[in-house]
Coordinates of C-alpha atoms in Angstrom, one line a residue:
Chain A
X1 CA 120.3 191.4 192.3
X2 CA 124.0 190.5 192.5
X3 CA 125.3 187.9 189.0
X4 CA 126.6 185.6 192.2
X5 CA 122.9 185.1 193.6
X6 CA 121.1 184.6 190.4
X7 CA 123.3 182.2 189.9
X8 CA 122.7 180.4 193.6
X9 CA 118.3 180.4 193.0
X10 CA 119.3 178.9 189.9
X11 CA 121.3 176.4 191.0
X12 CA 119.4 176.0 194.4
X13 CA 115.3 175.7 191.4
X14 CA 117.3 173.0 189.2
X15 CA 118.4 170.9 192.4
X16 CA 114.4 171.1 193.0
X17 CA 113.7 169.9 190.3
X18 CA 116.3 167.4 190.3
X19 CA 115.4 166.1 193.2
X20 CA 111.1 165.7 191.9
X21 CA 112.7 163.5 189.3
X22 CA 114.8 161.2 191.0
X23 CA 111.8 161.2 193.8
X24 CA 109.6 160.4 191.0
X25 CA 112.2 157.9 189.2
X26 CA 112.8 155.7 192.3
X27 CA 108.8 155.5 192.7
X28 CA 109.1 153.8 189.2
X29 CA 112.2 151.6 189.7
X30 CA 110.4 150.8 192.9
X31 CA 107.4 149.4 191.2
X32 CA 109.2 147.9 188.3
X33 CA 111.2 145.8 190.8
X34 CA 108.5 144.9 192.0
X35 CA 106.8 143.5 189.0
X36 CA 110.5 141.8 187.8
X37 CA 110.8 139.3 190.8
X38 CA 106.6 138.6 190.7
X39 CA 107.7 138.1 186.8
X40 CA 110.2 136.0 187.4
X41 CA 110.1 134.7 191.0
X42 CA 108.2 131.1 189.8
X43 CA 110.8 130.1 187.2
X44 CA 113.4 131.0 189.8
X45 CA 111.6 129.0 193.4
X46 CA 110.9 126.5 190.6
X47 CA 114.7 126.9 189.2
X48 CA 115.8 127.4 193.3
X49 CA 114.4 124.6 194.6
X50 CA 114.6 121.5 191.9
X51 CA 118.1 122.4 190.0
X52 CA 120.2 124.3 191.8
X53 CA 119.4 122.9 195.9
X54 CA 119.7 119.2 193.8
X55 CA 123.6 120.2 192.2
X56 CA 124.5 121.6 195.6
X57 CA 123.6 118.0 196.9
X58 CA 125.0 116.0 194.0
X59 CA 128.3 117.3 195.0
X60 CA 127.9 117.0 198.6
X61 CA 126.3 113.2 198.4
X62 CA 129.3 112.5 195.8
X63 CA 131.8 112.4 199.9
X64 CA 128.5 110.6 201.5
X65 CA 128.7 106.8 202.2
X66 CA 124.7 106.6 202.3
X67 CA 121.2 104.8 201.4
X68 CA 117.8 105.9 200.8
X69 CA 116.4 103.1 203.5
X70 CA 119.4 104.6 206.2
X71 CA 118.2 108.0 208.4
X72 CA 120.3 111.4 207.1
X73 CA 121.8 111.0 210.9
X74 CA 123.7 107.6 209.3
X75 CA 125.5 109.2 206.3
X76 CA 129.0 109.0 206.5
X77 CA 131.6 111.2 205.5
X78 CA 134.2 108.9 203.8
X79 CA 136.2 111.7 201.0
X80 CA 136.8 111.1 198.1
X81 CA 136.5 107.4 198.6
X82 CA 133.2 107.1 196.3
X83 CA 135.3 108.7 193.6
X84 CA 138.2 106.6 193.7
X85 CA 135.7 104.2 193.9
X86 CA 134.8 105.0 190.0
X87 CA 137.9 104.3 188.9
X88 CA 138.3 100.7 190.4
X89 CA 134.6 99.4 189.1
X90 CA 134.3 97.8 186.0
X91 CA 131.1 98.8 185.0
X92 CA 132.2 102.6 185.1
X93 CA 135.1 102.6 183.5
X94 CA 133.2 100.4 180.3
X95 CA 130.5 103.9 180.2
X96 CA 133.0 105.8 179.4
X97 CA 134.4 104.2 177.3
X98 CA 131.3 103.2 175.6
X99 CA 130.2 106.9 175.7
X100 CA 133.1 107.6 174.1
X101 CA 133.0 105.0 171.1
X102 CA 129.1 106.7 171.8
X103 CA 130.8 109.8 169.8
X104 CA 131.1 108.0 167.2
X105 CA 127.1 108.7 166.4
X106 CA 127.3 112.3 166.4
X107 CA 129.3 113.0 163.1
X108 CA 127.8 110.0 161.3
X109 CA 124.6 110.5 162.0
X110 CA 124.9 114.7 160.5
X111 CA 126.5 113.4 157.4
X112 CA 123.9 112.2 156.8
X113 CA 121.3 114.1 157.6
X114 CA 123.7 117.3 155.3
X115 CA 123.3 115.0 152.5
X116 CA 119.7 114.3 152.9
X117 CA 119.1 118.1 153.8
X118 CA 121.4 119.4 150.4
X119 CA 118.5 116.5 148.5
X120 CA 115.5 117.5 149.3
X121 CA 115.9 120.7 150.1
X122 CA 116.6 121.6 145.9
X123 CA 116.5 118.7 144.0
X124 CA 113.2 117.3 144.7
X125 CA 109.2 117.1 144.3
X126 CA 107.3 116.7 147.4
X127 CA 109.5 118.4 149.5
X128 CA 107.1 118.5 152.6
X129 CA 106.4 114.5 152.9
X130 CA 110.1 114.6 153.1
X131 CA 110.3 116.7 155.9
X132 CA 107.7 114.9 157.6
X133 CA 109.1 111.1 156.9
X134 CA 112.7 112.0 158.1
X135 CA 111.6 113.4 161.0
X136 CA 109.0 110.6 162.2
X137 CA 111.5 109.2 164.3
X138 CA 111.8 111.9 166.2
X139 CA 108.2 112.5 167.2
X140 CA 107.6 109.1 168.3
X141 CA 108.7 107.8 171.7
X142 CA 111.4 106.6 172.2
X143 CA 110.3 103.9 174.4
X144 CA 108.6 102.6 171.2
X145 CA 111.0 102.6 169.0
X146 CA 113.3 100.6 170.9
X147 CA 110.4 98.3 171.3
X148 CA 110.4 97.4 168.0
X149 CA 113.5 97.5 166.9
X150 CA 113.8 94.5 169.8
X151 CA 111.8 93.0 167.6
X152 CA 112.9 93.5 164.1
X153 CA 116.7 92.4 165.7
X154 CA 115.8 88.7 166.7
X155 CA 118.2 86.5 166.1
X156 CA 116.3 84.1 165.1
X157 CA 113.0 85.1 164.1
X158 CA 113.5 88.7 163.8
X159 CA 113.3 90.5 159.3
X160 CA 116.5 91.7 159.6
X161 CA 118.2 88.4 160.2
X162 CA 115.4 86.3 158.3
X163 CA 116.6 88.7 155.3
X164 CA 120.7 88.0 156.2
X165 CA 119.5 84.6 156.3
X166 CA 117.7 84.7 152.8
X167 CA 119.9 86.6 150.9
X168 CA 122.7 83.5 152.4
X169 CA 124.5 84.4 155.1
X170 CA 124.5 81.7 157.4
X171 CA 125.9 83.3 161.1
X172 CA 124.8 86.7 161.2
X173 CA 125.1 88.5 164.2
X174 CA 122.5 88.0 166.8
X175 CA 122.4 91.8 167.3
X176 CA 121.5 93.1 170.7
X177 CA 122.4 90.0 172.0
X178 CA 126.1 89.5 170.8
X179 CA 128.0 91.5 173.3
X180 CA 130.3 92.8 170.4
X181 CA 127.4 94.0 168.6
X182 CA 125.0 95.1 171.1
X183 CA 126.3 99.1 171.0
X184 CA 126.7 99.0 167.7
X185 CA 123.4 98.1 167.3
X186 CA 122.4 100.9 169.5
X187 CA 123.9 102.9 167.9
X188 CA 122.1 102.3 164.8
X189 CA 119.7 103.2 166.1
X190 CA 120.3 106.6 167.5
X191 CA 121.8 107.6 164.8
X192 CA 118.5 106.6 162.8
X193 CA 116.2 108.6 165.7
X194 CA 118.5 111.5 165.2
X195 CA 118.3 111.9 162.0
X196 CA 115.6 114.1 162.0
X197 CA 116.4 116.6 164.3
X198 CA 120.0 117.0 162.4
X199 CA 118.3 117.5 158.9
X200 CA 115.6 120.4 160.1
X201 CA 118.7 122.5 161.1
X202 CA 120.1 121.8 157.9
X203 CA 117.4 122.6 155.8
X204 CA 116.8 126.1 158.0
X205 CA 120.6 126.2 157.0
X206 CA 120.4 125.2 153.6
X207 CA 117.4 128.0 152.9
X208 CA 119.7 131.1 154.7
X209 CA 121.9 130.8 152.2
X210 CA 120.6 133.7 149.5
X211 CA 120.3 132.5 145.8
X212 CA 122.1 135.3 144.4
X213 CA 125.6 133.7 146.2
X214 CA 124.4 130.0 143.4
X215 CA 124.1 132.6 140.6
X216 CA 127.6 134.0 140.7
X217 CA 129.0 131.3 141.4
X218 CA 127.1 130.1 137.6
X219 CA 128.6 132.9 136.0
X220 CA 131.9 132.3 137.4
X221 CA 131.3 128.9 136.2
X222 CA 131.6 126.5 139.6
X223 CA 131.3 123.3 139.7
X224 CA 128.4 121.5 142.1
X225 CA 131.1 120.5 144.3
X226 CA 133.0 123.8 144.6
X227 CA 129.8 125.8 145.3
X228 CA 129.0 122.9 148.5
X229 CA 132.7 123.3 150.2
X230 CA 133.1 127.7 149.3
X231 CA 129.3 127.9 150.3
X232 CA 127.2 125.6 152.0
X233 CA 130.1 123.9 153.7
X234 CA 131.0 128.6 155.3
X235 CA 127.2 129.4 155.2
X236 CA 126.1 126.0 157.5
X237 CA 129.9 126.4 159.8
X238 CA 127.8 127.8 163.0
X239 CA 124.3 125.0 162.3
X240 CA 126.9 122.2 162.2
X241 CA 129.2 124.1 164.9
X242 CA 125.7 124.2 167.3
X243 CA 125.2 120.1 165.9
X244 CA 128.4 119.3 166.6
X245 CA 128.0 120.0 170.8
X246 CA 124.5 119.1 171.3
X247 CA 124.6 116.4 169.9
X248 CA 128.0 115.8 172.0
X249 CA 126.2 116.8 175.6
X250 CA 123.2 114.7 174.4
X251 CA 125.0 110.9 173.8
X252 CA 126.5 111.7 177.7
X253 CA 122.3 111.8 178.2
X254 CA 121.6 108.4 176.8
X255 CA 119.2 106.7 178.5
X256 CA 115.7 105.6 177.6
X257 CA 117.5 103.6 174.2
X258 CA 119.4 101.6 176.7
X259 CA 116.9 101.5 179.5
X260 CA 114.0 99.9 176.9
X261 CA 116.7 97.6 174.6
X262 CA 119.6 96.2 176.2
X263 CA 119.3 97.3 180.1
X264 CA 123.6 98.0 179.6
X265 CA 124.1 94.3 179.0
X266 CA 124.6 92.1 177.3
X267 CA 128.1 91.5 180.6
X268 CA 128.1 95.3 180.2
X269 CA 128.7 95.8 176.0
X270 CA 125.6 98.6 176.7
X271 CA 126.4 100.2 179.7
X272 CA 126.9 103.8 179.5
X273 CA 126.9 106.8 182.3
X274 CA 123.6 107.7 183.0
X275 CA 122.7 103.5 183.0
X276 CA 125.2 103.4 184.9
X277 CA 124.1 105.8 187.1
X278 CA 120.7 104.4 187.7
X279 CA 121.9 101.1 187.4
X280 CA 124.0 102.7 191.5
X281 CA 121.3 104.9 193.0
X282 CA 118.1 103.1 192.3
X283 CA 119.1 99.2 192.0
X284 CA 121.9 99.3 194.0
X285 CA 121.0 102.3 196.5
X286 CA 124.6 103.2 196.7
X287 CA 124.1 107.3 196.7
X288 CA 127.5 107.9 197.4
X289 CA 128.5 106.4 194.9
X290 CA 125.9 107.2 192.0
X291 CA 126.5 110.7 193.8
X292 CA 130.0 110.8 191.9
X293 CA 128.7 109.7 188.8
X294 CA 125.9 112.7 188.7
X295 CA 129.4 114.3 189.4
X296 CA 130.9 113.4 186.9
X297 CA 128.9 113.6 183.9
X298 CA 127.7 117.3 185.5
X299 CA 131.7 117.9 184.3
X300 CA 131.4 116.5 181.1
X301 CA 128.9 118.0 179.7
X302 CA 130.4 121.6 181.6
X303 CA 133.4 121.5 179.7
X304 CA 131.7 120.4 176.3
X305 CA 129.5 123.8 177.2
X306 CA 132.5 125.8 178.2
X307 CA 134.0 124.1 174.8
X308 CA 130.8 125.8 173.2
X309 CA 130.9 129.5 174.5
X310 CA 134.9 129.7 173.4
X311 CA 134.4 128.2 169.7
X312 CA 131.3 129.6 169.0
X313 CA 133.1 133.2 169.5
X314 CA 135.8 131.9 167.4
X315 CA 134.9 129.4 164.9
X316 CA 131.5 130.8 163.9
X317 CA 132.4 133.9 161.1
X318 CA 130.4 134.3 158.0
Chain B
X1 CA 116.9 122.6 129.3
X2 CA 114.1 123.3 131.1
X3 CA 112.9 119.6 130.6
X4 CA 116.0 117.6 131.4
X5 CA 115.6 119.2 134.2
X6 CA 112.3 118.3 135.4
X7 CA 113.3 114.6 134.6
X8 CA 116.8 114.9 136.5
X9 CA 114.5 116.0 139.4
X10 CA 111.4 113.4 138.6
X11 CA 114.4 110.8 139.0
X12 CA 116.4 112.2 142.0
X13 CA 112.8 112.6 143.7
X14 CA 112.4 108.9 143.4
X15 CA 115.1 107.4 144.9
X16 CA 114.9 109.8 147.1
X17 CA 111.0 108.4 148.2
X18 CA 112.2 104.8 148.0
X19 CA 115.2 106.0 150.9
X20 CA 112.8 107.1 152.4
X21 CA 110.3 104.0 152.5
X22 CA 113.3 102.3 153.4
X23 CA 113.8 104.7 156.4
X24 CA 110.3 104.3 157.0
X25 CA 110.5 100.3 157.1
X26 CA 110.5 100.3 161.4
X27 CA 107.2 102.2 161.4
X28 CA 106.3 100.5 158.5
X29 CA 106.5 97.0 159.7
X30 CA 105.0 98.3 163.2
X31 CA 101.8 99.5 161.6
X32 CA 101.5 95.8 159.8
X33 CA 102.6 93.9 162.8
X34 CA 99.9 95.6 164.9
X35 CA 96.9 94.2 162.5
X36 CA 97.8 90.2 162.5
X37 CA 97.5 87.1 164.6
X38 CA 99.9 85.9 166.6
X39 CA 101.4 83.1 163.8
X40 CA 102.2 86.0 161.1
X41 CA 104.4 88.0 162.7
X42 CA 107.5 86.6 161.2
X43 CA 106.9 85.2 158.1
X44 CA 109.4 85.2 155.7
X45 CA 109.3 86.8 153.5
X46 CA 106.8 89.8 155.5
X47 CA 103.5 89.9 155.1
X48 CA 103.3 94.2 154.5
X49 CA 99.3 94.2 153.8
X50 CA 97.8 91.1 156.5
X51 CA 96.5 88.3 155.6
X52 CA 94.5 87.3 157.8
X53 CA 93.1 90.4 160.4
X54 CA 93.2 90.1 164.1
X55 CA 93.5 94.1 164.1
X56 CA 90.5 94.7 167.0
X57 CA 91.2 92.3 169.2
X58 CA 94.5 93.1 169.7
X59 CA 93.9 96.8 169.9
X60 CA 91.1 95.1 172.0
X61 CA 93.0 93.7 174.0
X62 CA 95.9 96.5 174.3
X63 CA 93.6 99.4 175.6
X64 CA 91.6 97.6 177.6
X65 CA 93.0 94.2 178.8
X66 CA 95.8 94.0 182.1
X67 CA 97.3 96.7 181.7
X68 CA 94.3 99.3 180.1
X69 CA 96.0 101.7 177.7
X70 CA 92.9 103.8 178.4
X71 CA 93.7 104.7 181.5
X72 CA 97.7 105.7 180.6
X73 CA 96.0 107.5 177.7
X74 CA 94.3 109.6 180.4
X75 CA 97.0 109.7 182.6
X76 CA 99.4 110.9 180.3
X77 CA 96.7 113.4 179.2
X78 CA 96.6 115.1 182.3
X79 CA 100.1 115.0 183.4
X80 CA 101.0 116.1 180.0
X81 CA 98.4 118.6 179.0
X82 CA 98.9 120.2 182.7
X83 CA 102.9 119.9 182.3
X84 CA 102.8 122.3 178.9
X85 CA 99.8 124.3 180.2
X86 CA 102.3 125.3 183.0
X87 CA 105.5 125.3 182.0
X88 CA 103.8 128.0 179.2
X89 CA 102.8 129.9 181.5
X90 CA 106.0 130.6 184.0
X91 CA 108.4 130.5 181.2
X92 CA 106.1 133.1 179.4
X93 CA 105.9 135.9 182.9
X94 CA 110.0 134.5 183.1
X95 CA 110.1 135.6 180.1
X96 CA 108.8 138.6 179.6
X97 CA 110.1 140.0 183.0
X98 CA 114.1 139.2 182.3
X99 CA 113.7 140.9 178.9
X100 CA 110.7 143.9 179.1
X101 CA 110.9 144.5 182.9
X102 CA 113.7 146.6 183.7
X103 CA 114.5 146.2 187.4
X104 CA 118.9 145.9 188.3
X105 CA 118.0 142.9 189.9
X106 CA 117.5 141.0 186.9
X107 CA 120.6 140.6 185.1
X108 CA 121.7 138.7 187.9
X109 CA 118.9 136.1 188.0
X110 CA 118.9 136.0 184.9
X111 CA 122.7 134.8 185.0
X112 CA 121.4 132.5 187.7
X113 CA 118.5 130.8 185.8
X114 CA 121.4 130.7 182.7
X115 CA 123.5 128.7 184.5
X116 CA 121.4 125.6 185.5
X117 CA 120.7 125.5 181.8
X118 CA 124.2 123.2 181.5
X119 CA 122.8 121.0 184.3
X120 CA 122.1 117.8 183.0
X121 CA 118.9 116.8 184.2
X122 CA 120.4 113.2 185.5
X123 CA 122.7 114.4 187.0
X124 CA 120.7 116.1 190.3
X125 CA 118.0 112.9 189.9
X126 CA 119.0 111.5 193.1
X127 CA 118.8 114.5 195.2
X128 CA 115.5 115.3 193.2
X129 CA 114.8 112.1 194.4
X130 CA 114.8 112.2 198.2
X131 CA 113.4 115.8 198.0
X132 CA 110.2 114.6 197.0
X133 CA 110.4 111.7 198.7
X134 CA 110.9 114.1 201.5
X135 CA 107.8 116.1 200.4
X136 CA 105.1 113.4 199.9
X137 CA 105.5 114.4 196.0
X138 CA 106.8 111.1 195.2
X139 CA 104.9 108.5 193.2
X140 CA 101.8 111.5 192.6
X141 CA 101.4 113.1 189.1
X142 CA 101.7 116.8 191.0
X143 CA 104.5 115.5 191.5
X144 CA 106.0 114.3 188.2
X145 CA 103.8 117.8 186.8
X146 CA 106.2 119.9 188.6
X147 CA 109.2 118.2 187.9
X148 CA 108.8 119.6 183.8
X149 CA 107.3 123.2 184.4
X150 CA 110.5 125.0 184.8
X151 CA 111.9 125.0 181.7
X152 CA 114.7 127.6 180.7
X153 CA 115.3 126.9 177.6
X154 CA 111.4 127.9 176.9
X155 CA 112.2 130.7 179.2
X156 CA 115.4 131.4 176.6
X157 CA 112.8 130.7 173.8
X158 CA 110.6 133.1 174.2
X159 CA 112.9 136.0 175.6
X160 CA 114.0 136.7 172.2
X161 CA 110.7 136.8 171.4
X162 CA 110.0 139.7 173.8
X163 CA 112.7 141.6 172.9
X164 CA 112.0 141.3 169.9
X165 CA 108.5 143.6 170.6
X166 CA 109.6 147.2 170.6
X167 CA 109.8 149.3 173.5
X168 CA 107.8 152.4 172.1
X169 CA 104.3 149.8 172.5
X170 CA 105.4 149.7 176.0
X171 CA 106.6 152.6 176.4
X172 CA 103.4 154.0 175.0
X173 CA 100.9 151.9 176.9
X174 CA 102.4 153.1 180.7
X175 CA 101.4 156.5 179.8
X176 CA 98.2 155.1 179.4
X177 CA 98.9 154.5 182.4
X178 CA 99.3 149.9 182.1
X179 CA 100.7 148.0 184.4
X180 CA 103.1 145.6 183.6
X181 CA 100.5 142.8 184.1
X182 CA 97.7 144.4 182.1
X183 CA 100.7 144.8 179.2
X184 CA 102.1 141.6 179.3
X185 CA 98.3 140.0 179.0
X186 CA 97.0 142.5 176.8
X187 CA 100.5 143.4 174.7
X188 CA 103.0 141.3 174.9
X189 CA 101.2 138.3 174.9
X190 CA 99.7 138.3 171.5
X191 CA 102.3 139.4 169.9
X192 CA 104.4 136.3 170.2
X193 CA 101.4 134.1 169.9
X194 CA 103.2 132.5 167.6
X195 CA 106.2 131.5 169.4
X196 CA 103.9 130.1 172.3
X197 CA 102.4 127.9 169.7
X198 CA 105.4 126.7 169.1
X199 CA 106.8 125.7 172.5
X200 CA 103.8 124.5 173.7
X201 CA 103.7 122.0 171.3
X202 CA 107.0 121.0 172.2
X203 CA 106.6 120.8 175.1
X204 CA 103.7 118.8 174.5
X205 CA 105.8 116.3 172.6
X206 CA 109.3 116.5 174.7
X207 CA 106.5 115.7 178.5
X208 CA 104.7 112.7 176.1
X209 CA 107.2 111.2 175.3
X210 CA 109.2 111.5 178.6
X211 CA 110.1 107.6 180.3
X212 CA 113.1 108.5 182.1
X213 CA 110.6 110.6 184.9
X214 CA 107.7 108.5 185.8
X215 CA 110.2 105.7 185.6
X216 CA 112.1 106.8 188.5
X217 CA 109.1 109.0 190.2
X218 CA 105.7 106.6 189.3
X219 CA 105.4 103.7 192.0
X220 CA 102.1 103.0 191.6
X221 CA 100.8 101.2 188.6
X222 CA 97.2 102.9 188.2
X223 CA 99.8 106.4 187.7
X224 CA 101.8 104.9 185.3
X225 CA 102.1 107.3 182.1
X226 CA 102.0 106.0 178.3
X227 CA 105.5 105.4 177.8
X228 CA 105.5 103.5 181.2
X229 CA 103.0 101.4 180.4
X230 CA 104.0 100.9 177.2
X231 CA 107.7 99.3 178.2
X232 CA 105.8 97.3 181.8
X233 CA 103.2 95.7 178.8
X234 CA 105.9 94.9 176.8
X235 CA 108.1 92.6 179.6
X236 CA 104.3 91.2 180.6
X237 CA 103.5 90.5 177.0
X238 CA 107.4 89.5 176.3
X239 CA 106.1 87.1 173.2
X240 CA 103.4 88.5 172.1
X241 CA 104.3 90.2 169.5
X242 CA 101.7 92.1 167.8
X243 CA 100.4 92.9 170.8
X244 CA 103.2 94.9 171.8
X245 CA 102.8 96.6 168.0
X246 CA 99.5 97.8 168.8
X247 CA 101.0 99.3 172.1
X248 CA 103.2 100.5 170.3
X249 CA 101.2 101.9 167.4
X250 CA 98.8 103.5 170.1
X251 CA 101.8 104.9 171.8
X252 CA 103.0 107.3 168.9
X253 CA 99.7 107.9 167.8
X254 CA 98.8 110.7 168.9
X255 CA 102.1 112.4 168.6
X256 CA 101.6 111.9 164.9
X257 CA 97.9 113.6 164.8
X258 CA 99.0 116.5 167.2
X259 CA 103.1 117.0 164.3
X260 CA 100.6 116.3 161.1
X261 CA 98.7 119.5 163.1
X262 CA 101.2 121.2 164.3
X263 CA 104.3 120.4 161.6
X264 CA 104.9 124.1 161.0
X265 CA 105.9 125.6 164.1
X266 CA 107.0 121.9 165.1
X267 CA 109.9 122.8 162.2
X268 CA 110.1 126.3 162.0
X269 CA 110.3 125.8 165.6
X270 CA 112.8 123.5 166.0
X271 CA 114.9 125.2 163.3
X272 CA 114.8 128.5 164.8
X273 CA 116.3 127.8 168.4
X274 CA 118.2 125.1 167.3
X275 CA 116.4 123.1 171.0
X276 CA 115.9 120.0 171.9
X277 CA 114.5 118.3 174.2

């Protein structure tokens, strides 16, 4: 047998083995494909019908003039009119301003939460009591919380104003009944209710800092402030960034508190994007207009989410 | 030296304790008011321990009165338990599929699911509402349950844990002839059980506290969940603050119990993924 013939034969054998392997492999692949699809299909179908389809519909509806009562054939396409109407609507503009003011709750909540987290991480006994205590508002329903605060804020009889009367303040603000104080009152409740969540995350961040870092700092004679600035803050930067982003997104979604406590009033002083959306869609039945608000909301959240993706890579490093 | 530090710790503990009580005052006020007679509600200085007890009557009125909380409790328990069960199942399956099954479409499909994560739930309420009316799911518990059943967040969370399972376990099972469903059920699930428990508790809390979906997707009084009933009860009993507080206590209590039982899982779960409802 010539060398050539031998090598050809060898090649053929190798080819055969390969093709058998490929056959077997493709069968396994087929099985994997089927199994994979079966496992993920309930989620895909659910998300497809209840999220993807609706978000597309939201964009389409934002170009329409329509309400729930009219049939789908009565739909009237109005181009960008709904978006124009947004910028002429005082309720909408006020909502955007209020949403922006509401952003202040995020850093304030974070500062309080960080302080509490630092104190209960190392400097107290009964650590788990404190965790539960500050976490209580997070597990309580916003409806119950809002109702309790509504009574606490009662202008004449509420415990808060009674206390202010008793220490000699004659004209305390009427809180949620006063257009100048209503938004601040709601913000106070929001901060109070968000501290627990932020604190738990800061605590987790603090606990992940290796003890050796502090010990080394002690040996170098670092002050408490040095340790805070040079060890804690850098180590907590991913947590801080995460809380900032989720906090901001959270403020754009505030609804329960407004719906139960103020219904956007008095005189629109506490209206927010989602409340305005809800009122326009389900009270005024202006579907096209409300969908335009929904698009704006979506875009706000999208921008912040994109910032998060970019920022995470750049900023979070230690 | 040692002693001095301990003393400092005690003082800080006492200060922190006072702060925590001030922080919890709204809850304490709520609890104490729920046991008072109406005339004592706004007495000043506040009677933190009621002098005239009316707790039994208040709670009886809340539970069995015109807006019977007994019914709303049942509605909430039903909706919450079923939503939690379905959501955990669907998320666990998807998480397994996206992490432990090698199929070419997987990555792309996961990307699609990932994209929906940034869609704020409120921006799709209107089409959901129209769709629900069209499909006859509006004003039904079933429809409400479906809305909470497909959690992208749960899928992410559990996927992280499935990815932590070493492939050797799964390959070994495959060589023994086990299919993916066997592997999922008897190998993967038991390993990630703590994560499932965490997610289940969180989903329970979020569903129990949900107000927006019941508000929009339920209309019939008899179907109300606790949160929606709480708000209706408040507008009906506007001036009966002791009753309202008894209702608020009733609305919060089950979660306090769930939280105390699952405290470790809840706190760890939140700390781990930094998840938010």
